[in-house]
Short mmCIF file of C-alpha atoms in Angstrom, two decimals:
data_model
loop_
_atom_site.label_atom_id
_atom_site.label_comp_id
_atom_site.label_asym_id
_atom_site.label_seq_id
_atom_site.Cartn_x
_atom_site.Cartn_y
_atom_site.Cartn_z
CA UNK A 54 26.94 -10.74 60.77
CA UNK A 55 27.54 -7.98 58.32
CA UNK A 56 29.47 -9.32 55.36
CA UNK A 57 28.68 -12.93 56.26
CA UNK A 58 29.00 -15.79 53.75
CA UNK A 59 25.68 -17.21 52.55
CA UNK A 60 27.37 -20.55 51.88
CA UNK A 61 28.76 -20.97 55.37
CA UNK A 62 26.00 -19.30 57.36
CA UNK A 63 24.47 -21.75 59.83
CA UNK A 64 21.31 -19.74 60.48
CA UNK A 65 18.70 -20.21 57.81
CA UNK A 66 16.74 -17.08 58.67
CA UNK A 67 19.66 -14.89 57.66
CA UNK A 68 19.51 -16.25 54.14
CA UNK A 69 15.77 -15.80 54.01
CA UNK A 70 16.18 -12.17 55.02
CA UNK A 71 18.63 -11.58 52.19
CA UNK A 72 16.16 -12.86 49.62
CA UNK A 73 13.17 -11.15 51.15
CA UNK A 74 14.43 -7.60 51.07
CA UNK A 75 13.26 -5.48 48.20
CA UNK A 76 16.58 -3.71 48.06
CA UNK A 77 19.54 -5.59 46.55
CA UNK A 78 21.68 -5.10 49.64
CA UNK A 79 22.45 -7.31 52.61
CA UNK A 80 20.67 -6.23 55.76
CA UNK A 81 22.78 -5.65 58.88
CA UNK A 82 22.94 -8.40 61.46
CA UNK A 83 20.64 -6.59 63.86
CA UNK A 84 17.70 -6.93 61.45
CA UNK A 85 17.78 -10.72 61.25
CA UNK A 86 15.22 -12.78 63.13
CA UNK A 87 16.44 -16.09 64.47
CA UNK A 88 13.50 -18.43 64.01
CA UNK A 89 13.11 -21.97 65.35
CA UNK A 90 15.03 -24.79 63.74
CA UNK A 91 12.83 -26.94 61.51
CA UNK A 92 12.18 -30.12 63.51
CA UNK A 93 12.74 -33.57 62.06
CA UNK A 94 14.08 -32.28 58.77
CA UNK A 95 14.44 -35.81 57.47
CA UNK A 96 10.68 -36.24 57.35
CA UNK A 97 10.53 -33.60 54.64
CA UNK A 98 12.67 -35.68 52.31
CA UNK A 99 11.38 -38.89 50.74
CA UNK A 100 13.41 -40.18 47.83
CA UNK A 101 15.40 -38.10 45.36
CA UNK A 102 13.96 -34.58 45.09
CA UNK A 103 12.23 -33.58 41.87
CA UNK A 104 14.24 -30.79 40.25
CA UNK A 105 12.90 -30.81 36.69
CA UNK A 106 10.57 -27.80 36.26
CA UNK A 107 8.21 -29.58 33.87
CA UNK A 108 7.88 -32.50 36.26
CA UNK A 109 7.14 -30.13 39.15
CA UNK A 110 4.42 -28.49 37.06
CA UNK A 111 2.92 -31.87 36.18
CA UNK A 112 2.74 -32.92 39.82
CA UNK A 113 1.29 -29.54 40.79
CA UNK A 114 -1.83 -30.04 38.65
CA UNK A 115 -5.02 -30.47 40.72
CA UNK A 116 -5.79 -34.01 39.55
CA UNK A 117 -6.06 -37.41 41.19
CA UNK A 118 -5.55 -40.13 38.60
CA UNK A 119 -3.20 -42.82 39.83
CA UNK A 120 -2.80 -44.53 36.46
CA UNK A 121 -1.47 -41.53 34.55
CA UNK A 122 0.79 -40.62 37.47
CA UNK A 123 2.36 -44.09 37.36
CA UNK A 124 2.97 -43.78 33.62
CA UNK A 125 4.53 -40.37 34.26
CA UNK A 126 6.82 -41.67 37.00
CA UNK A 127 8.02 -44.62 34.92
CA UNK A 128 9.03 -42.26 32.12
CA UNK A 129 10.63 -39.74 34.51
CA UNK A 130 12.73 -42.47 36.16
CA UNK A 131 14.55 -42.84 32.84
CA UNK A 132 16.47 -39.65 33.61
CA UNK A 133 18.09 -41.16 36.70
CA UNK A 134 18.84 -44.44 34.94
CA UNK A 135 20.61 -42.65 32.10
CA UNK A 136 23.28 -41.52 34.55
CA UNK A 137 24.71 -45.04 34.31
CA UNK A 138 27.55 -44.90 31.75
CA UNK A 139 27.46 -46.79 28.46
CA UNK A 140 24.81 -49.08 27.07
CA UNK A 141 24.14 -50.68 30.47
CA UNK A 142 21.82 -47.80 31.20
CA UNK A 143 19.55 -48.93 28.39
CA UNK A 144 18.71 -52.15 30.24
CA UNK A 145 17.12 -50.10 33.01
CA UNK A 146 15.56 -47.71 30.50
CA UNK A 147 14.00 -50.64 28.66
CA UNK A 148 12.39 -51.80 31.90
CA UNK A 149 11.03 -48.29 32.48
CA UNK A 150 9.52 -48.13 29.00
CA UNK A 151 7.96 -51.58 29.30
CA UNK A 152 6.53 -50.68 32.68
CA UNK A 153 5.07 -47.43 31.35
CA UNK A 154 3.58 -49.25 28.37
CA UNK A 155 2.09 -52.00 30.51
CA UNK A 156 0.47 -49.57 32.96
CA UNK A 157 -0.81 -47.41 30.14
CA UNK A 158 -2.35 -50.27 28.17
CA UNK A 159 -3.94 -51.82 31.24
CA UNK A 160 -5.30 -48.52 32.53
CA UNK A 161 -6.25 -46.69 29.35
CA UNK A 162 -9.96 -46.78 30.21
CA UNK A 163 -9.30 -45.33 33.69
CA UNK A 164 -7.12 -42.59 32.21
CA UNK A 165 -9.78 -41.66 29.64
CA UNK A 166 -12.43 -41.64 32.37
CA UNK A 167 -10.35 -39.10 34.29
CA UNK A 168 -10.35 -36.60 31.42
CA UNK A 169 -12.85 -33.74 31.77
CA UNK A 170 -16.02 -34.38 29.77
CA UNK A 171 -15.60 -31.20 27.74
CA UNK A 172 -12.09 -32.29 26.72
CA UNK A 173 -12.77 -35.98 25.96
CA UNK A 174 -12.23 -35.62 22.20
CA UNK A 175 -8.89 -33.91 22.57
CA UNK A 176 -7.91 -36.31 25.32
CA UNK A 177 -8.58 -39.32 23.11
CA UNK A 178 -6.33 -37.84 20.41
CA UNK A 179 -3.56 -37.46 22.98
CA UNK A 180 -3.98 -41.04 24.17
CA UNK A 181 -3.73 -42.30 20.58
CA UNK A 182 -0.48 -40.35 20.17
CA UNK A 183 0.79 -41.72 23.46
CA UNK A 184 0.01 -45.28 22.36
CA UNK A 185 2.01 -44.87 19.16
CA UNK A 186 4.78 -43.00 20.95
CA UNK A 187 5.33 -45.71 23.55
CA UNK A 188 5.51 -48.34 20.80
CA UNK A 189 8.13 -46.27 18.96
CA UNK A 190 10.05 -45.75 22.19
CA UNK A 191 10.31 -49.48 22.78
CA UNK A 192 11.80 -49.95 19.33
CA UNK A 193 14.34 -47.16 19.94
CA UNK A 194 15.51 -48.72 23.20
CA UNK A 195 15.63 -52.23 21.77
CA UNK A 196 17.80 -50.88 18.93
CA UNK A 197 20.11 -49.31 21.54
CA UNK A 198 19.81 -45.83 20.01
CA UNK A 199 20.85 -44.01 23.16
CA UNK A 200 21.14 -40.57 21.52
CA UNK A 201 17.42 -40.59 20.71
CA UNK A 202 16.23 -41.69 24.14
CA UNK A 203 16.10 -38.31 25.88
CA UNK A 204 14.27 -36.41 23.08
CA UNK A 205 11.72 -39.22 22.85
CA UNK A 206 11.30 -39.36 26.61
CA UNK A 207 10.66 -35.61 26.79
CA UNK A 208 8.18 -35.73 23.92
CA UNK A 209 6.21 -38.49 25.65
CA UNK A 210 6.28 -36.65 28.97
CA UNK A 211 4.93 -33.55 27.22
CA UNK A 212 2.06 -35.70 25.94
CA UNK A 213 1.48 -37.06 29.45
CA UNK A 214 1.42 -33.51 30.78
CA UNK A 215 -1.15 -32.50 28.17
CA UNK A 216 -3.34 -35.47 29.13
CA UNK A 217 -3.10 -34.43 32.77
CA UNK A 218 -4.03 -30.85 31.94
CA UNK A 219 -7.12 -32.15 30.16
CA UNK A 220 -8.12 -33.83 33.43
CA UNK A 221 -8.63 -30.43 35.08
CA UNK A 222 -12.33 -29.73 34.66
CA UNK A 223 -12.63 -26.39 36.44
CA UNK A 224 -10.77 -24.09 38.80
CA UNK A 225 -10.57 -26.04 42.05
CA UNK A 226 -11.31 -23.41 44.71
CA UNK A 227 -12.69 -19.95 45.39
CA UNK A 228 -10.19 -17.11 45.78
CA UNK A 229 -10.92 -15.20 49.02
CA UNK A 230 -13.22 -12.25 48.39
CA UNK A 231 -10.67 -9.71 49.61
CA UNK A 232 -8.35 -10.68 46.72
CA UNK A 233 -10.94 -11.50 44.06
CA UNK A 234 -10.83 -8.00 42.55
CA UNK A 235 -7.13 -8.32 41.75
CA UNK A 236 -5.96 -9.76 38.42
CA UNK A 237 -6.30 -13.54 38.70
CA UNK A 238 -4.92 -16.40 36.63
CA UNK A 239 -7.25 -19.37 36.98
CA UNK A 240 -5.13 -21.87 35.11
CA UNK A 241 -1.75 -21.59 33.45
CA UNK A 242 -0.03 -19.15 31.12
CA UNK A 243 3.25 -19.09 29.24
CA UNK A 244 5.44 -15.99 29.07
CA UNK A 245 8.33 -15.51 26.68
CA UNK A 246 10.89 -13.08 28.06
CA UNK A 247 13.62 -11.81 25.73
CA UNK A 248 16.76 -10.53 27.44
CA UNK A 249 19.63 -8.68 25.77
CA UNK A 250 22.89 -9.78 27.36
CA UNK A 251 25.64 -7.16 27.47
CA UNK A 252 29.40 -7.65 27.42
CA UNK A 253 29.23 -11.36 26.63
CA UNK A 254 30.72 -12.34 23.26
CA UNK A 255 29.19 -15.83 23.54
CA UNK A 256 25.63 -14.75 24.26
CA UNK A 257 23.80 -11.71 22.95
CA UNK A 258 20.10 -12.50 23.24
CA UNK A 259 18.21 -15.24 25.01
CA UNK A 260 14.50 -16.03 25.22
CA UNK A 261 13.30 -17.60 28.46
CA UNK A 262 10.03 -19.49 28.57
CA UNK A 263 8.21 -19.05 31.87
CA UNK A 264 5.20 -21.16 32.83
CA UNK A 265 2.95 -19.45 35.38
CA UNK A 266 0.85 -21.68 37.64
CA UNK A 267 -2.45 -20.08 38.55
CA UNK A 268 -3.86 -23.33 39.90
CA UNK A 269 -1.66 -22.96 42.97
CA UNK A 270 -0.98 -19.20 43.03
CA UNK A 271 -3.84 -17.46 41.16
CA UNK A 272 -3.35 -14.03 42.74
CA UNK A 273 0.43 -13.95 42.30
CA UNK A 274 0.47 -15.46 38.81
CA UNK A 275 -2.40 -13.19 37.81
CA UNK A 276 -0.55 -10.14 39.09
CA UNK A 277 2.56 -11.03 37.07
CA UNK A 278 0.57 -11.88 33.93
CA UNK A 279 -1.20 -8.53 34.18
CA UNK A 280 2.12 -6.69 34.49
CA UNK A 281 3.44 -8.56 31.45
CA UNK A 282 0.38 -7.52 29.44
CA UNK A 283 0.97 -3.92 30.56
CA UNK A 284 4.59 -4.23 29.25
CA UNK A 285 5.76 -3.27 32.73
CA UNK A 286 8.99 -5.26 32.42
CA UNK A 287 9.83 -4.19 28.86
CA UNK A 288 13.00 -2.10 28.91
CA UNK A 289 13.77 -2.93 32.56
CA UNK A 290 17.26 -4.02 33.58
CA UNK A 291 18.34 -6.99 35.64
CA UNK A 292 18.89 -5.42 39.06
CA UNK A 293 20.56 -8.19 40.99
CA UNK A 294 22.65 -11.15 39.83
CA UNK A 295 24.90 -12.58 42.52
CA UNK A 296 25.09 -16.24 41.53
CA UNK A 297 22.37 -17.11 44.02
CA UNK A 298 19.41 -15.21 42.57
CA UNK A 299 18.58 -13.03 39.59
CA UNK A 300 16.16 -10.24 40.43
CA UNK A 301 14.26 -7.49 38.62
CA UNK A 302 11.00 -5.55 38.82
CA UNK A 303 11.92 -2.44 40.81
CA UNK A 304 10.71 0.52 38.69
CA UNK A 305 12.47 3.86 38.48
CA UNK A 306 11.35 6.45 40.99
CA UNK A 307 10.47 6.30 44.68
CA UNK A 308 7.86 3.54 44.38
CA UNK A 309 9.13 0.02 45.09
CA UNK A 310 6.49 -1.64 42.95
CA UNK A 311 3.81 -1.21 40.31
CA UNK A 312 1.71 1.92 40.75
CA UNK A 313 -1.84 1.13 39.62
CA UNK A 314 -3.09 4.05 37.46
CA UNK A 315 -6.64 3.54 38.72
CA UNK A 316 -5.65 4.08 42.37
CA UNK A 317 -2.31 5.90 42.00
CA UNK A 318 -1.00 3.59 44.72
CA UNK A 319 1.41 0.67 44.70
CA UNK A 320 -0.55 -2.50 44.04
CA UNK A 321 0.41 -5.10 46.62
CA UNK A 322 -0.45 -8.76 46.75
CA UNK A 323 -0.48 -11.20 49.66
CA UNK A 324 1.86 -14.02 50.44
CA UNK A 325 0.19 -17.03 48.78
CA UNK A 326 1.29 -20.59 49.60
CA UNK A 327 -0.38 -23.80 48.43
CA UNK A 328 0.47 -26.71 50.71
CA UNK A 329 0.46 -30.22 49.34
CA UNK A 330 -2.79 -31.81 50.52
CA UNK A 331 -4.66 -28.53 51.10
CA UNK A 332 -7.63 -27.59 48.94
CA UNK A 333 -6.69 -23.90 48.67
CA UNK A 334 -3.69 -21.66 49.41
CA UNK A 335 -2.95 -20.01 52.72
CA UNK A 336 -2.68 -16.23 52.54
CA UNK A 337 -0.88 -13.58 54.54
CA UNK A 338 1.35 -15.80 56.71
CA UNK A 339 4.42 -17.97 56.29
CA UNK A 340 4.18 -21.66 57.06
CA UNK A 341 6.62 -21.09 59.89
CA UNK A 342 4.31 -18.48 61.41
CA UNK A 343 1.47 -20.98 61.15
CA UNK A 344 3.55 -23.66 62.84
CA UNK A 345 3.39 -25.94 59.81
CA UNK A 346 7.06 -26.90 59.83
CA UNK A 347 6.56 -30.28 58.16
CA UNK A 348 4.24 -29.02 55.42
CA UNK A 349 5.43 -29.33 51.81
CA UNK A 350 4.50 -26.78 49.21
CA UNK A 351 2.98 -27.66 45.84
CA UNK A 352 5.44 -25.32 44.11
CA UNK A 353 8.78 -25.80 45.88
CA UNK A 354 12.09 -24.03 45.30
CA UNK A 355 13.51 -27.20 43.73
CA UNK A 356 14.21 -26.22 40.14
CA UNK A 357 16.96 -24.02 38.75
CA UNK A 358 15.03 -20.93 37.70
CA UNK A 359 12.17 -21.17 40.19
CA UNK A 360 10.19 -17.91 39.90
CA UNK A 361 9.11 -16.19 43.12
CA UNK A 362 8.04 -12.81 44.48
CA UNK A 363 10.42 -10.59 46.42
CA UNK A 364 8.90 -8.78 49.38
CA UNK A 365 9.80 -6.70 52.40
CA UNK A 366 11.46 -8.76 55.10
CA UNK A 367 8.96 -7.95 57.84
CA UNK A 368 5.75 -7.66 55.79
CA UNK A 369 4.31 -10.88 54.35
CA UNK A 370 1.87 -8.99 52.12
CA UNK A 371 4.23 -6.42 50.57
CA UNK A 372 5.00 -8.06 47.20
CA UNK A 373 4.17 -6.01 44.13
CA UNK A 374 6.28 -6.32 40.98
CA UNK A 375 9.76 -7.43 42.06
CA UNK A 376 10.50 -11.04 41.15
CA UNK A 377 13.50 -13.30 41.51
CA UNK A 378 14.74 -16.54 40.04
CA UNK A 379 16.54 -18.90 42.39
CA UNK A 380 19.74 -20.29 40.87
CA UNK A 381 21.98 -21.87 43.44
CA UNK A 382 21.30 -24.93 45.55
CA UNK A 383 23.28 -24.45 48.74
CA UNK A 384 23.54 -26.08 52.14
CA UNK A 385 20.66 -23.90 53.28
CA UNK A 386 18.49 -24.44 50.24
CA UNK A 387 18.58 -28.13 49.35
CA UNK A 388 15.70 -29.34 47.21
CA UNK A 389 12.77 -30.71 49.21
CA UNK A 390 14.12 -29.18 52.43
CA UNK A 391 14.40 -25.57 51.38
CA UNK A 392 14.03 -22.87 54.02
CA UNK A 393 12.62 -20.56 51.35
CA UNK A 394 9.62 -22.87 50.84
CA UNK A 395 6.62 -21.49 52.68
CA UNK A 396 8.25 -18.08 53.12
CA UNK A 397 8.00 -16.67 49.60
CA UNK A 398 5.40 -17.21 46.90
CA UNK A 399 6.53 -19.41 44.03
CA UNK A 400 4.29 -18.93 41.00
CA UNK A 401 6.06 -20.75 38.19
CA UNK A 402 9.22 -22.10 36.63
CA UNK A 403 11.47 -21.34 33.68
CA UNK A 404 11.09 -24.36 31.38
CA UNK A 405 13.33 -23.36 28.45
CA UNK A 406 16.85 -21.87 28.44
CA UNK A 407 16.90 -21.69 32.24
CA UNK A 408 20.63 -22.51 32.31
CA UNK A 409 21.34 -19.12 30.72
CA UNK A 410 19.99 -17.37 33.82
CA UNK A 411 23.42 -17.98 35.35
CA UNK A 412 24.95 -15.80 32.60
CA UNK A 413 22.83 -12.74 33.37
CA UNK A 414 24.43 -9.70 35.01
CA UNK A 415 23.23 -6.47 36.54
CA UNK A 416 22.42 -4.12 33.65
CA UNK A 417 21.32 -6.77 31.15
CA UNK A 418 18.11 -5.61 29.52
CA UNK A 419 14.69 -7.21 29.33
CA UNK A 420 13.71 -6.24 25.79
CA UNK A 421 10.22 -7.75 25.97
CA UNK A 422 7.95 -10.06 27.91
CA UNK A 423 4.78 -11.33 26.34
#
């Protein structure tokens, strides 16, 4: 209904419609489609959902090396164990570190074998650093230096992520010919976006680090990277900030997206969804439209600051330049069972200063993105 509450709304499609629209207004009730309820929702959830953006990016890499994944998981489990108050948490952390060290030492040969041949030298350097880092970590935990645990954990996970990136030998699939002429990102890229915050005495400027994932969304990530290189977003204001999403990318004038100078038309890109277990993305249709209700996406709306494309509600292939960051986890958007997954293209995550997204307001200025 018009003026409904997103928090209390029982129909998930209404929320999806609000996000989808390119205009920052709520569509009237008559425009909402009431889709089928997702069956057996519990099957979509297995264990605590992964909400850390760097962890999501690690798991999204197109690799299959069980040993390095087990080392990664042992180190990531430390985060949950640190929620236990006091020094008792360090008992569990110590077990995690020992487990990670044991798996790593026993499987070092298998991990090295999984590194792409052209990156073997660099990979060996990373493994040497990981060996020394795990030894140092054990000493830190044994000395009960709790304040140092998290920084050391994150440093080791960054090393693990770098090892995993070196396992990617080549781009894993062919982009469909109909989209191959568009800007493509066949890998990953990092964007630093500087935003000037107005009317906030506690925050004037903030730099967000965005990691774009072209392994799972090459057309969408490539489109955004191209717009960044064109300085399309420089000088643009934040156009929506309602506590649920932050949105920008609607240029001045009648066009609702980026007008390509070579064609003098709005450049549009397709809906692009990589499903966990698939070899390539699906294009031009939502997972609901395809009847894949139980499918899980490689880039889910789990993390605070998930980056996705806005599009017209009734046109899957209408995205152009308008992007949004998802902020709020609500009853309709719980991690790992999110009704936005499979409906909108996620193409990356904010990995630094994402908490400050909640402080942005309409009118705050994007000074630069590069």
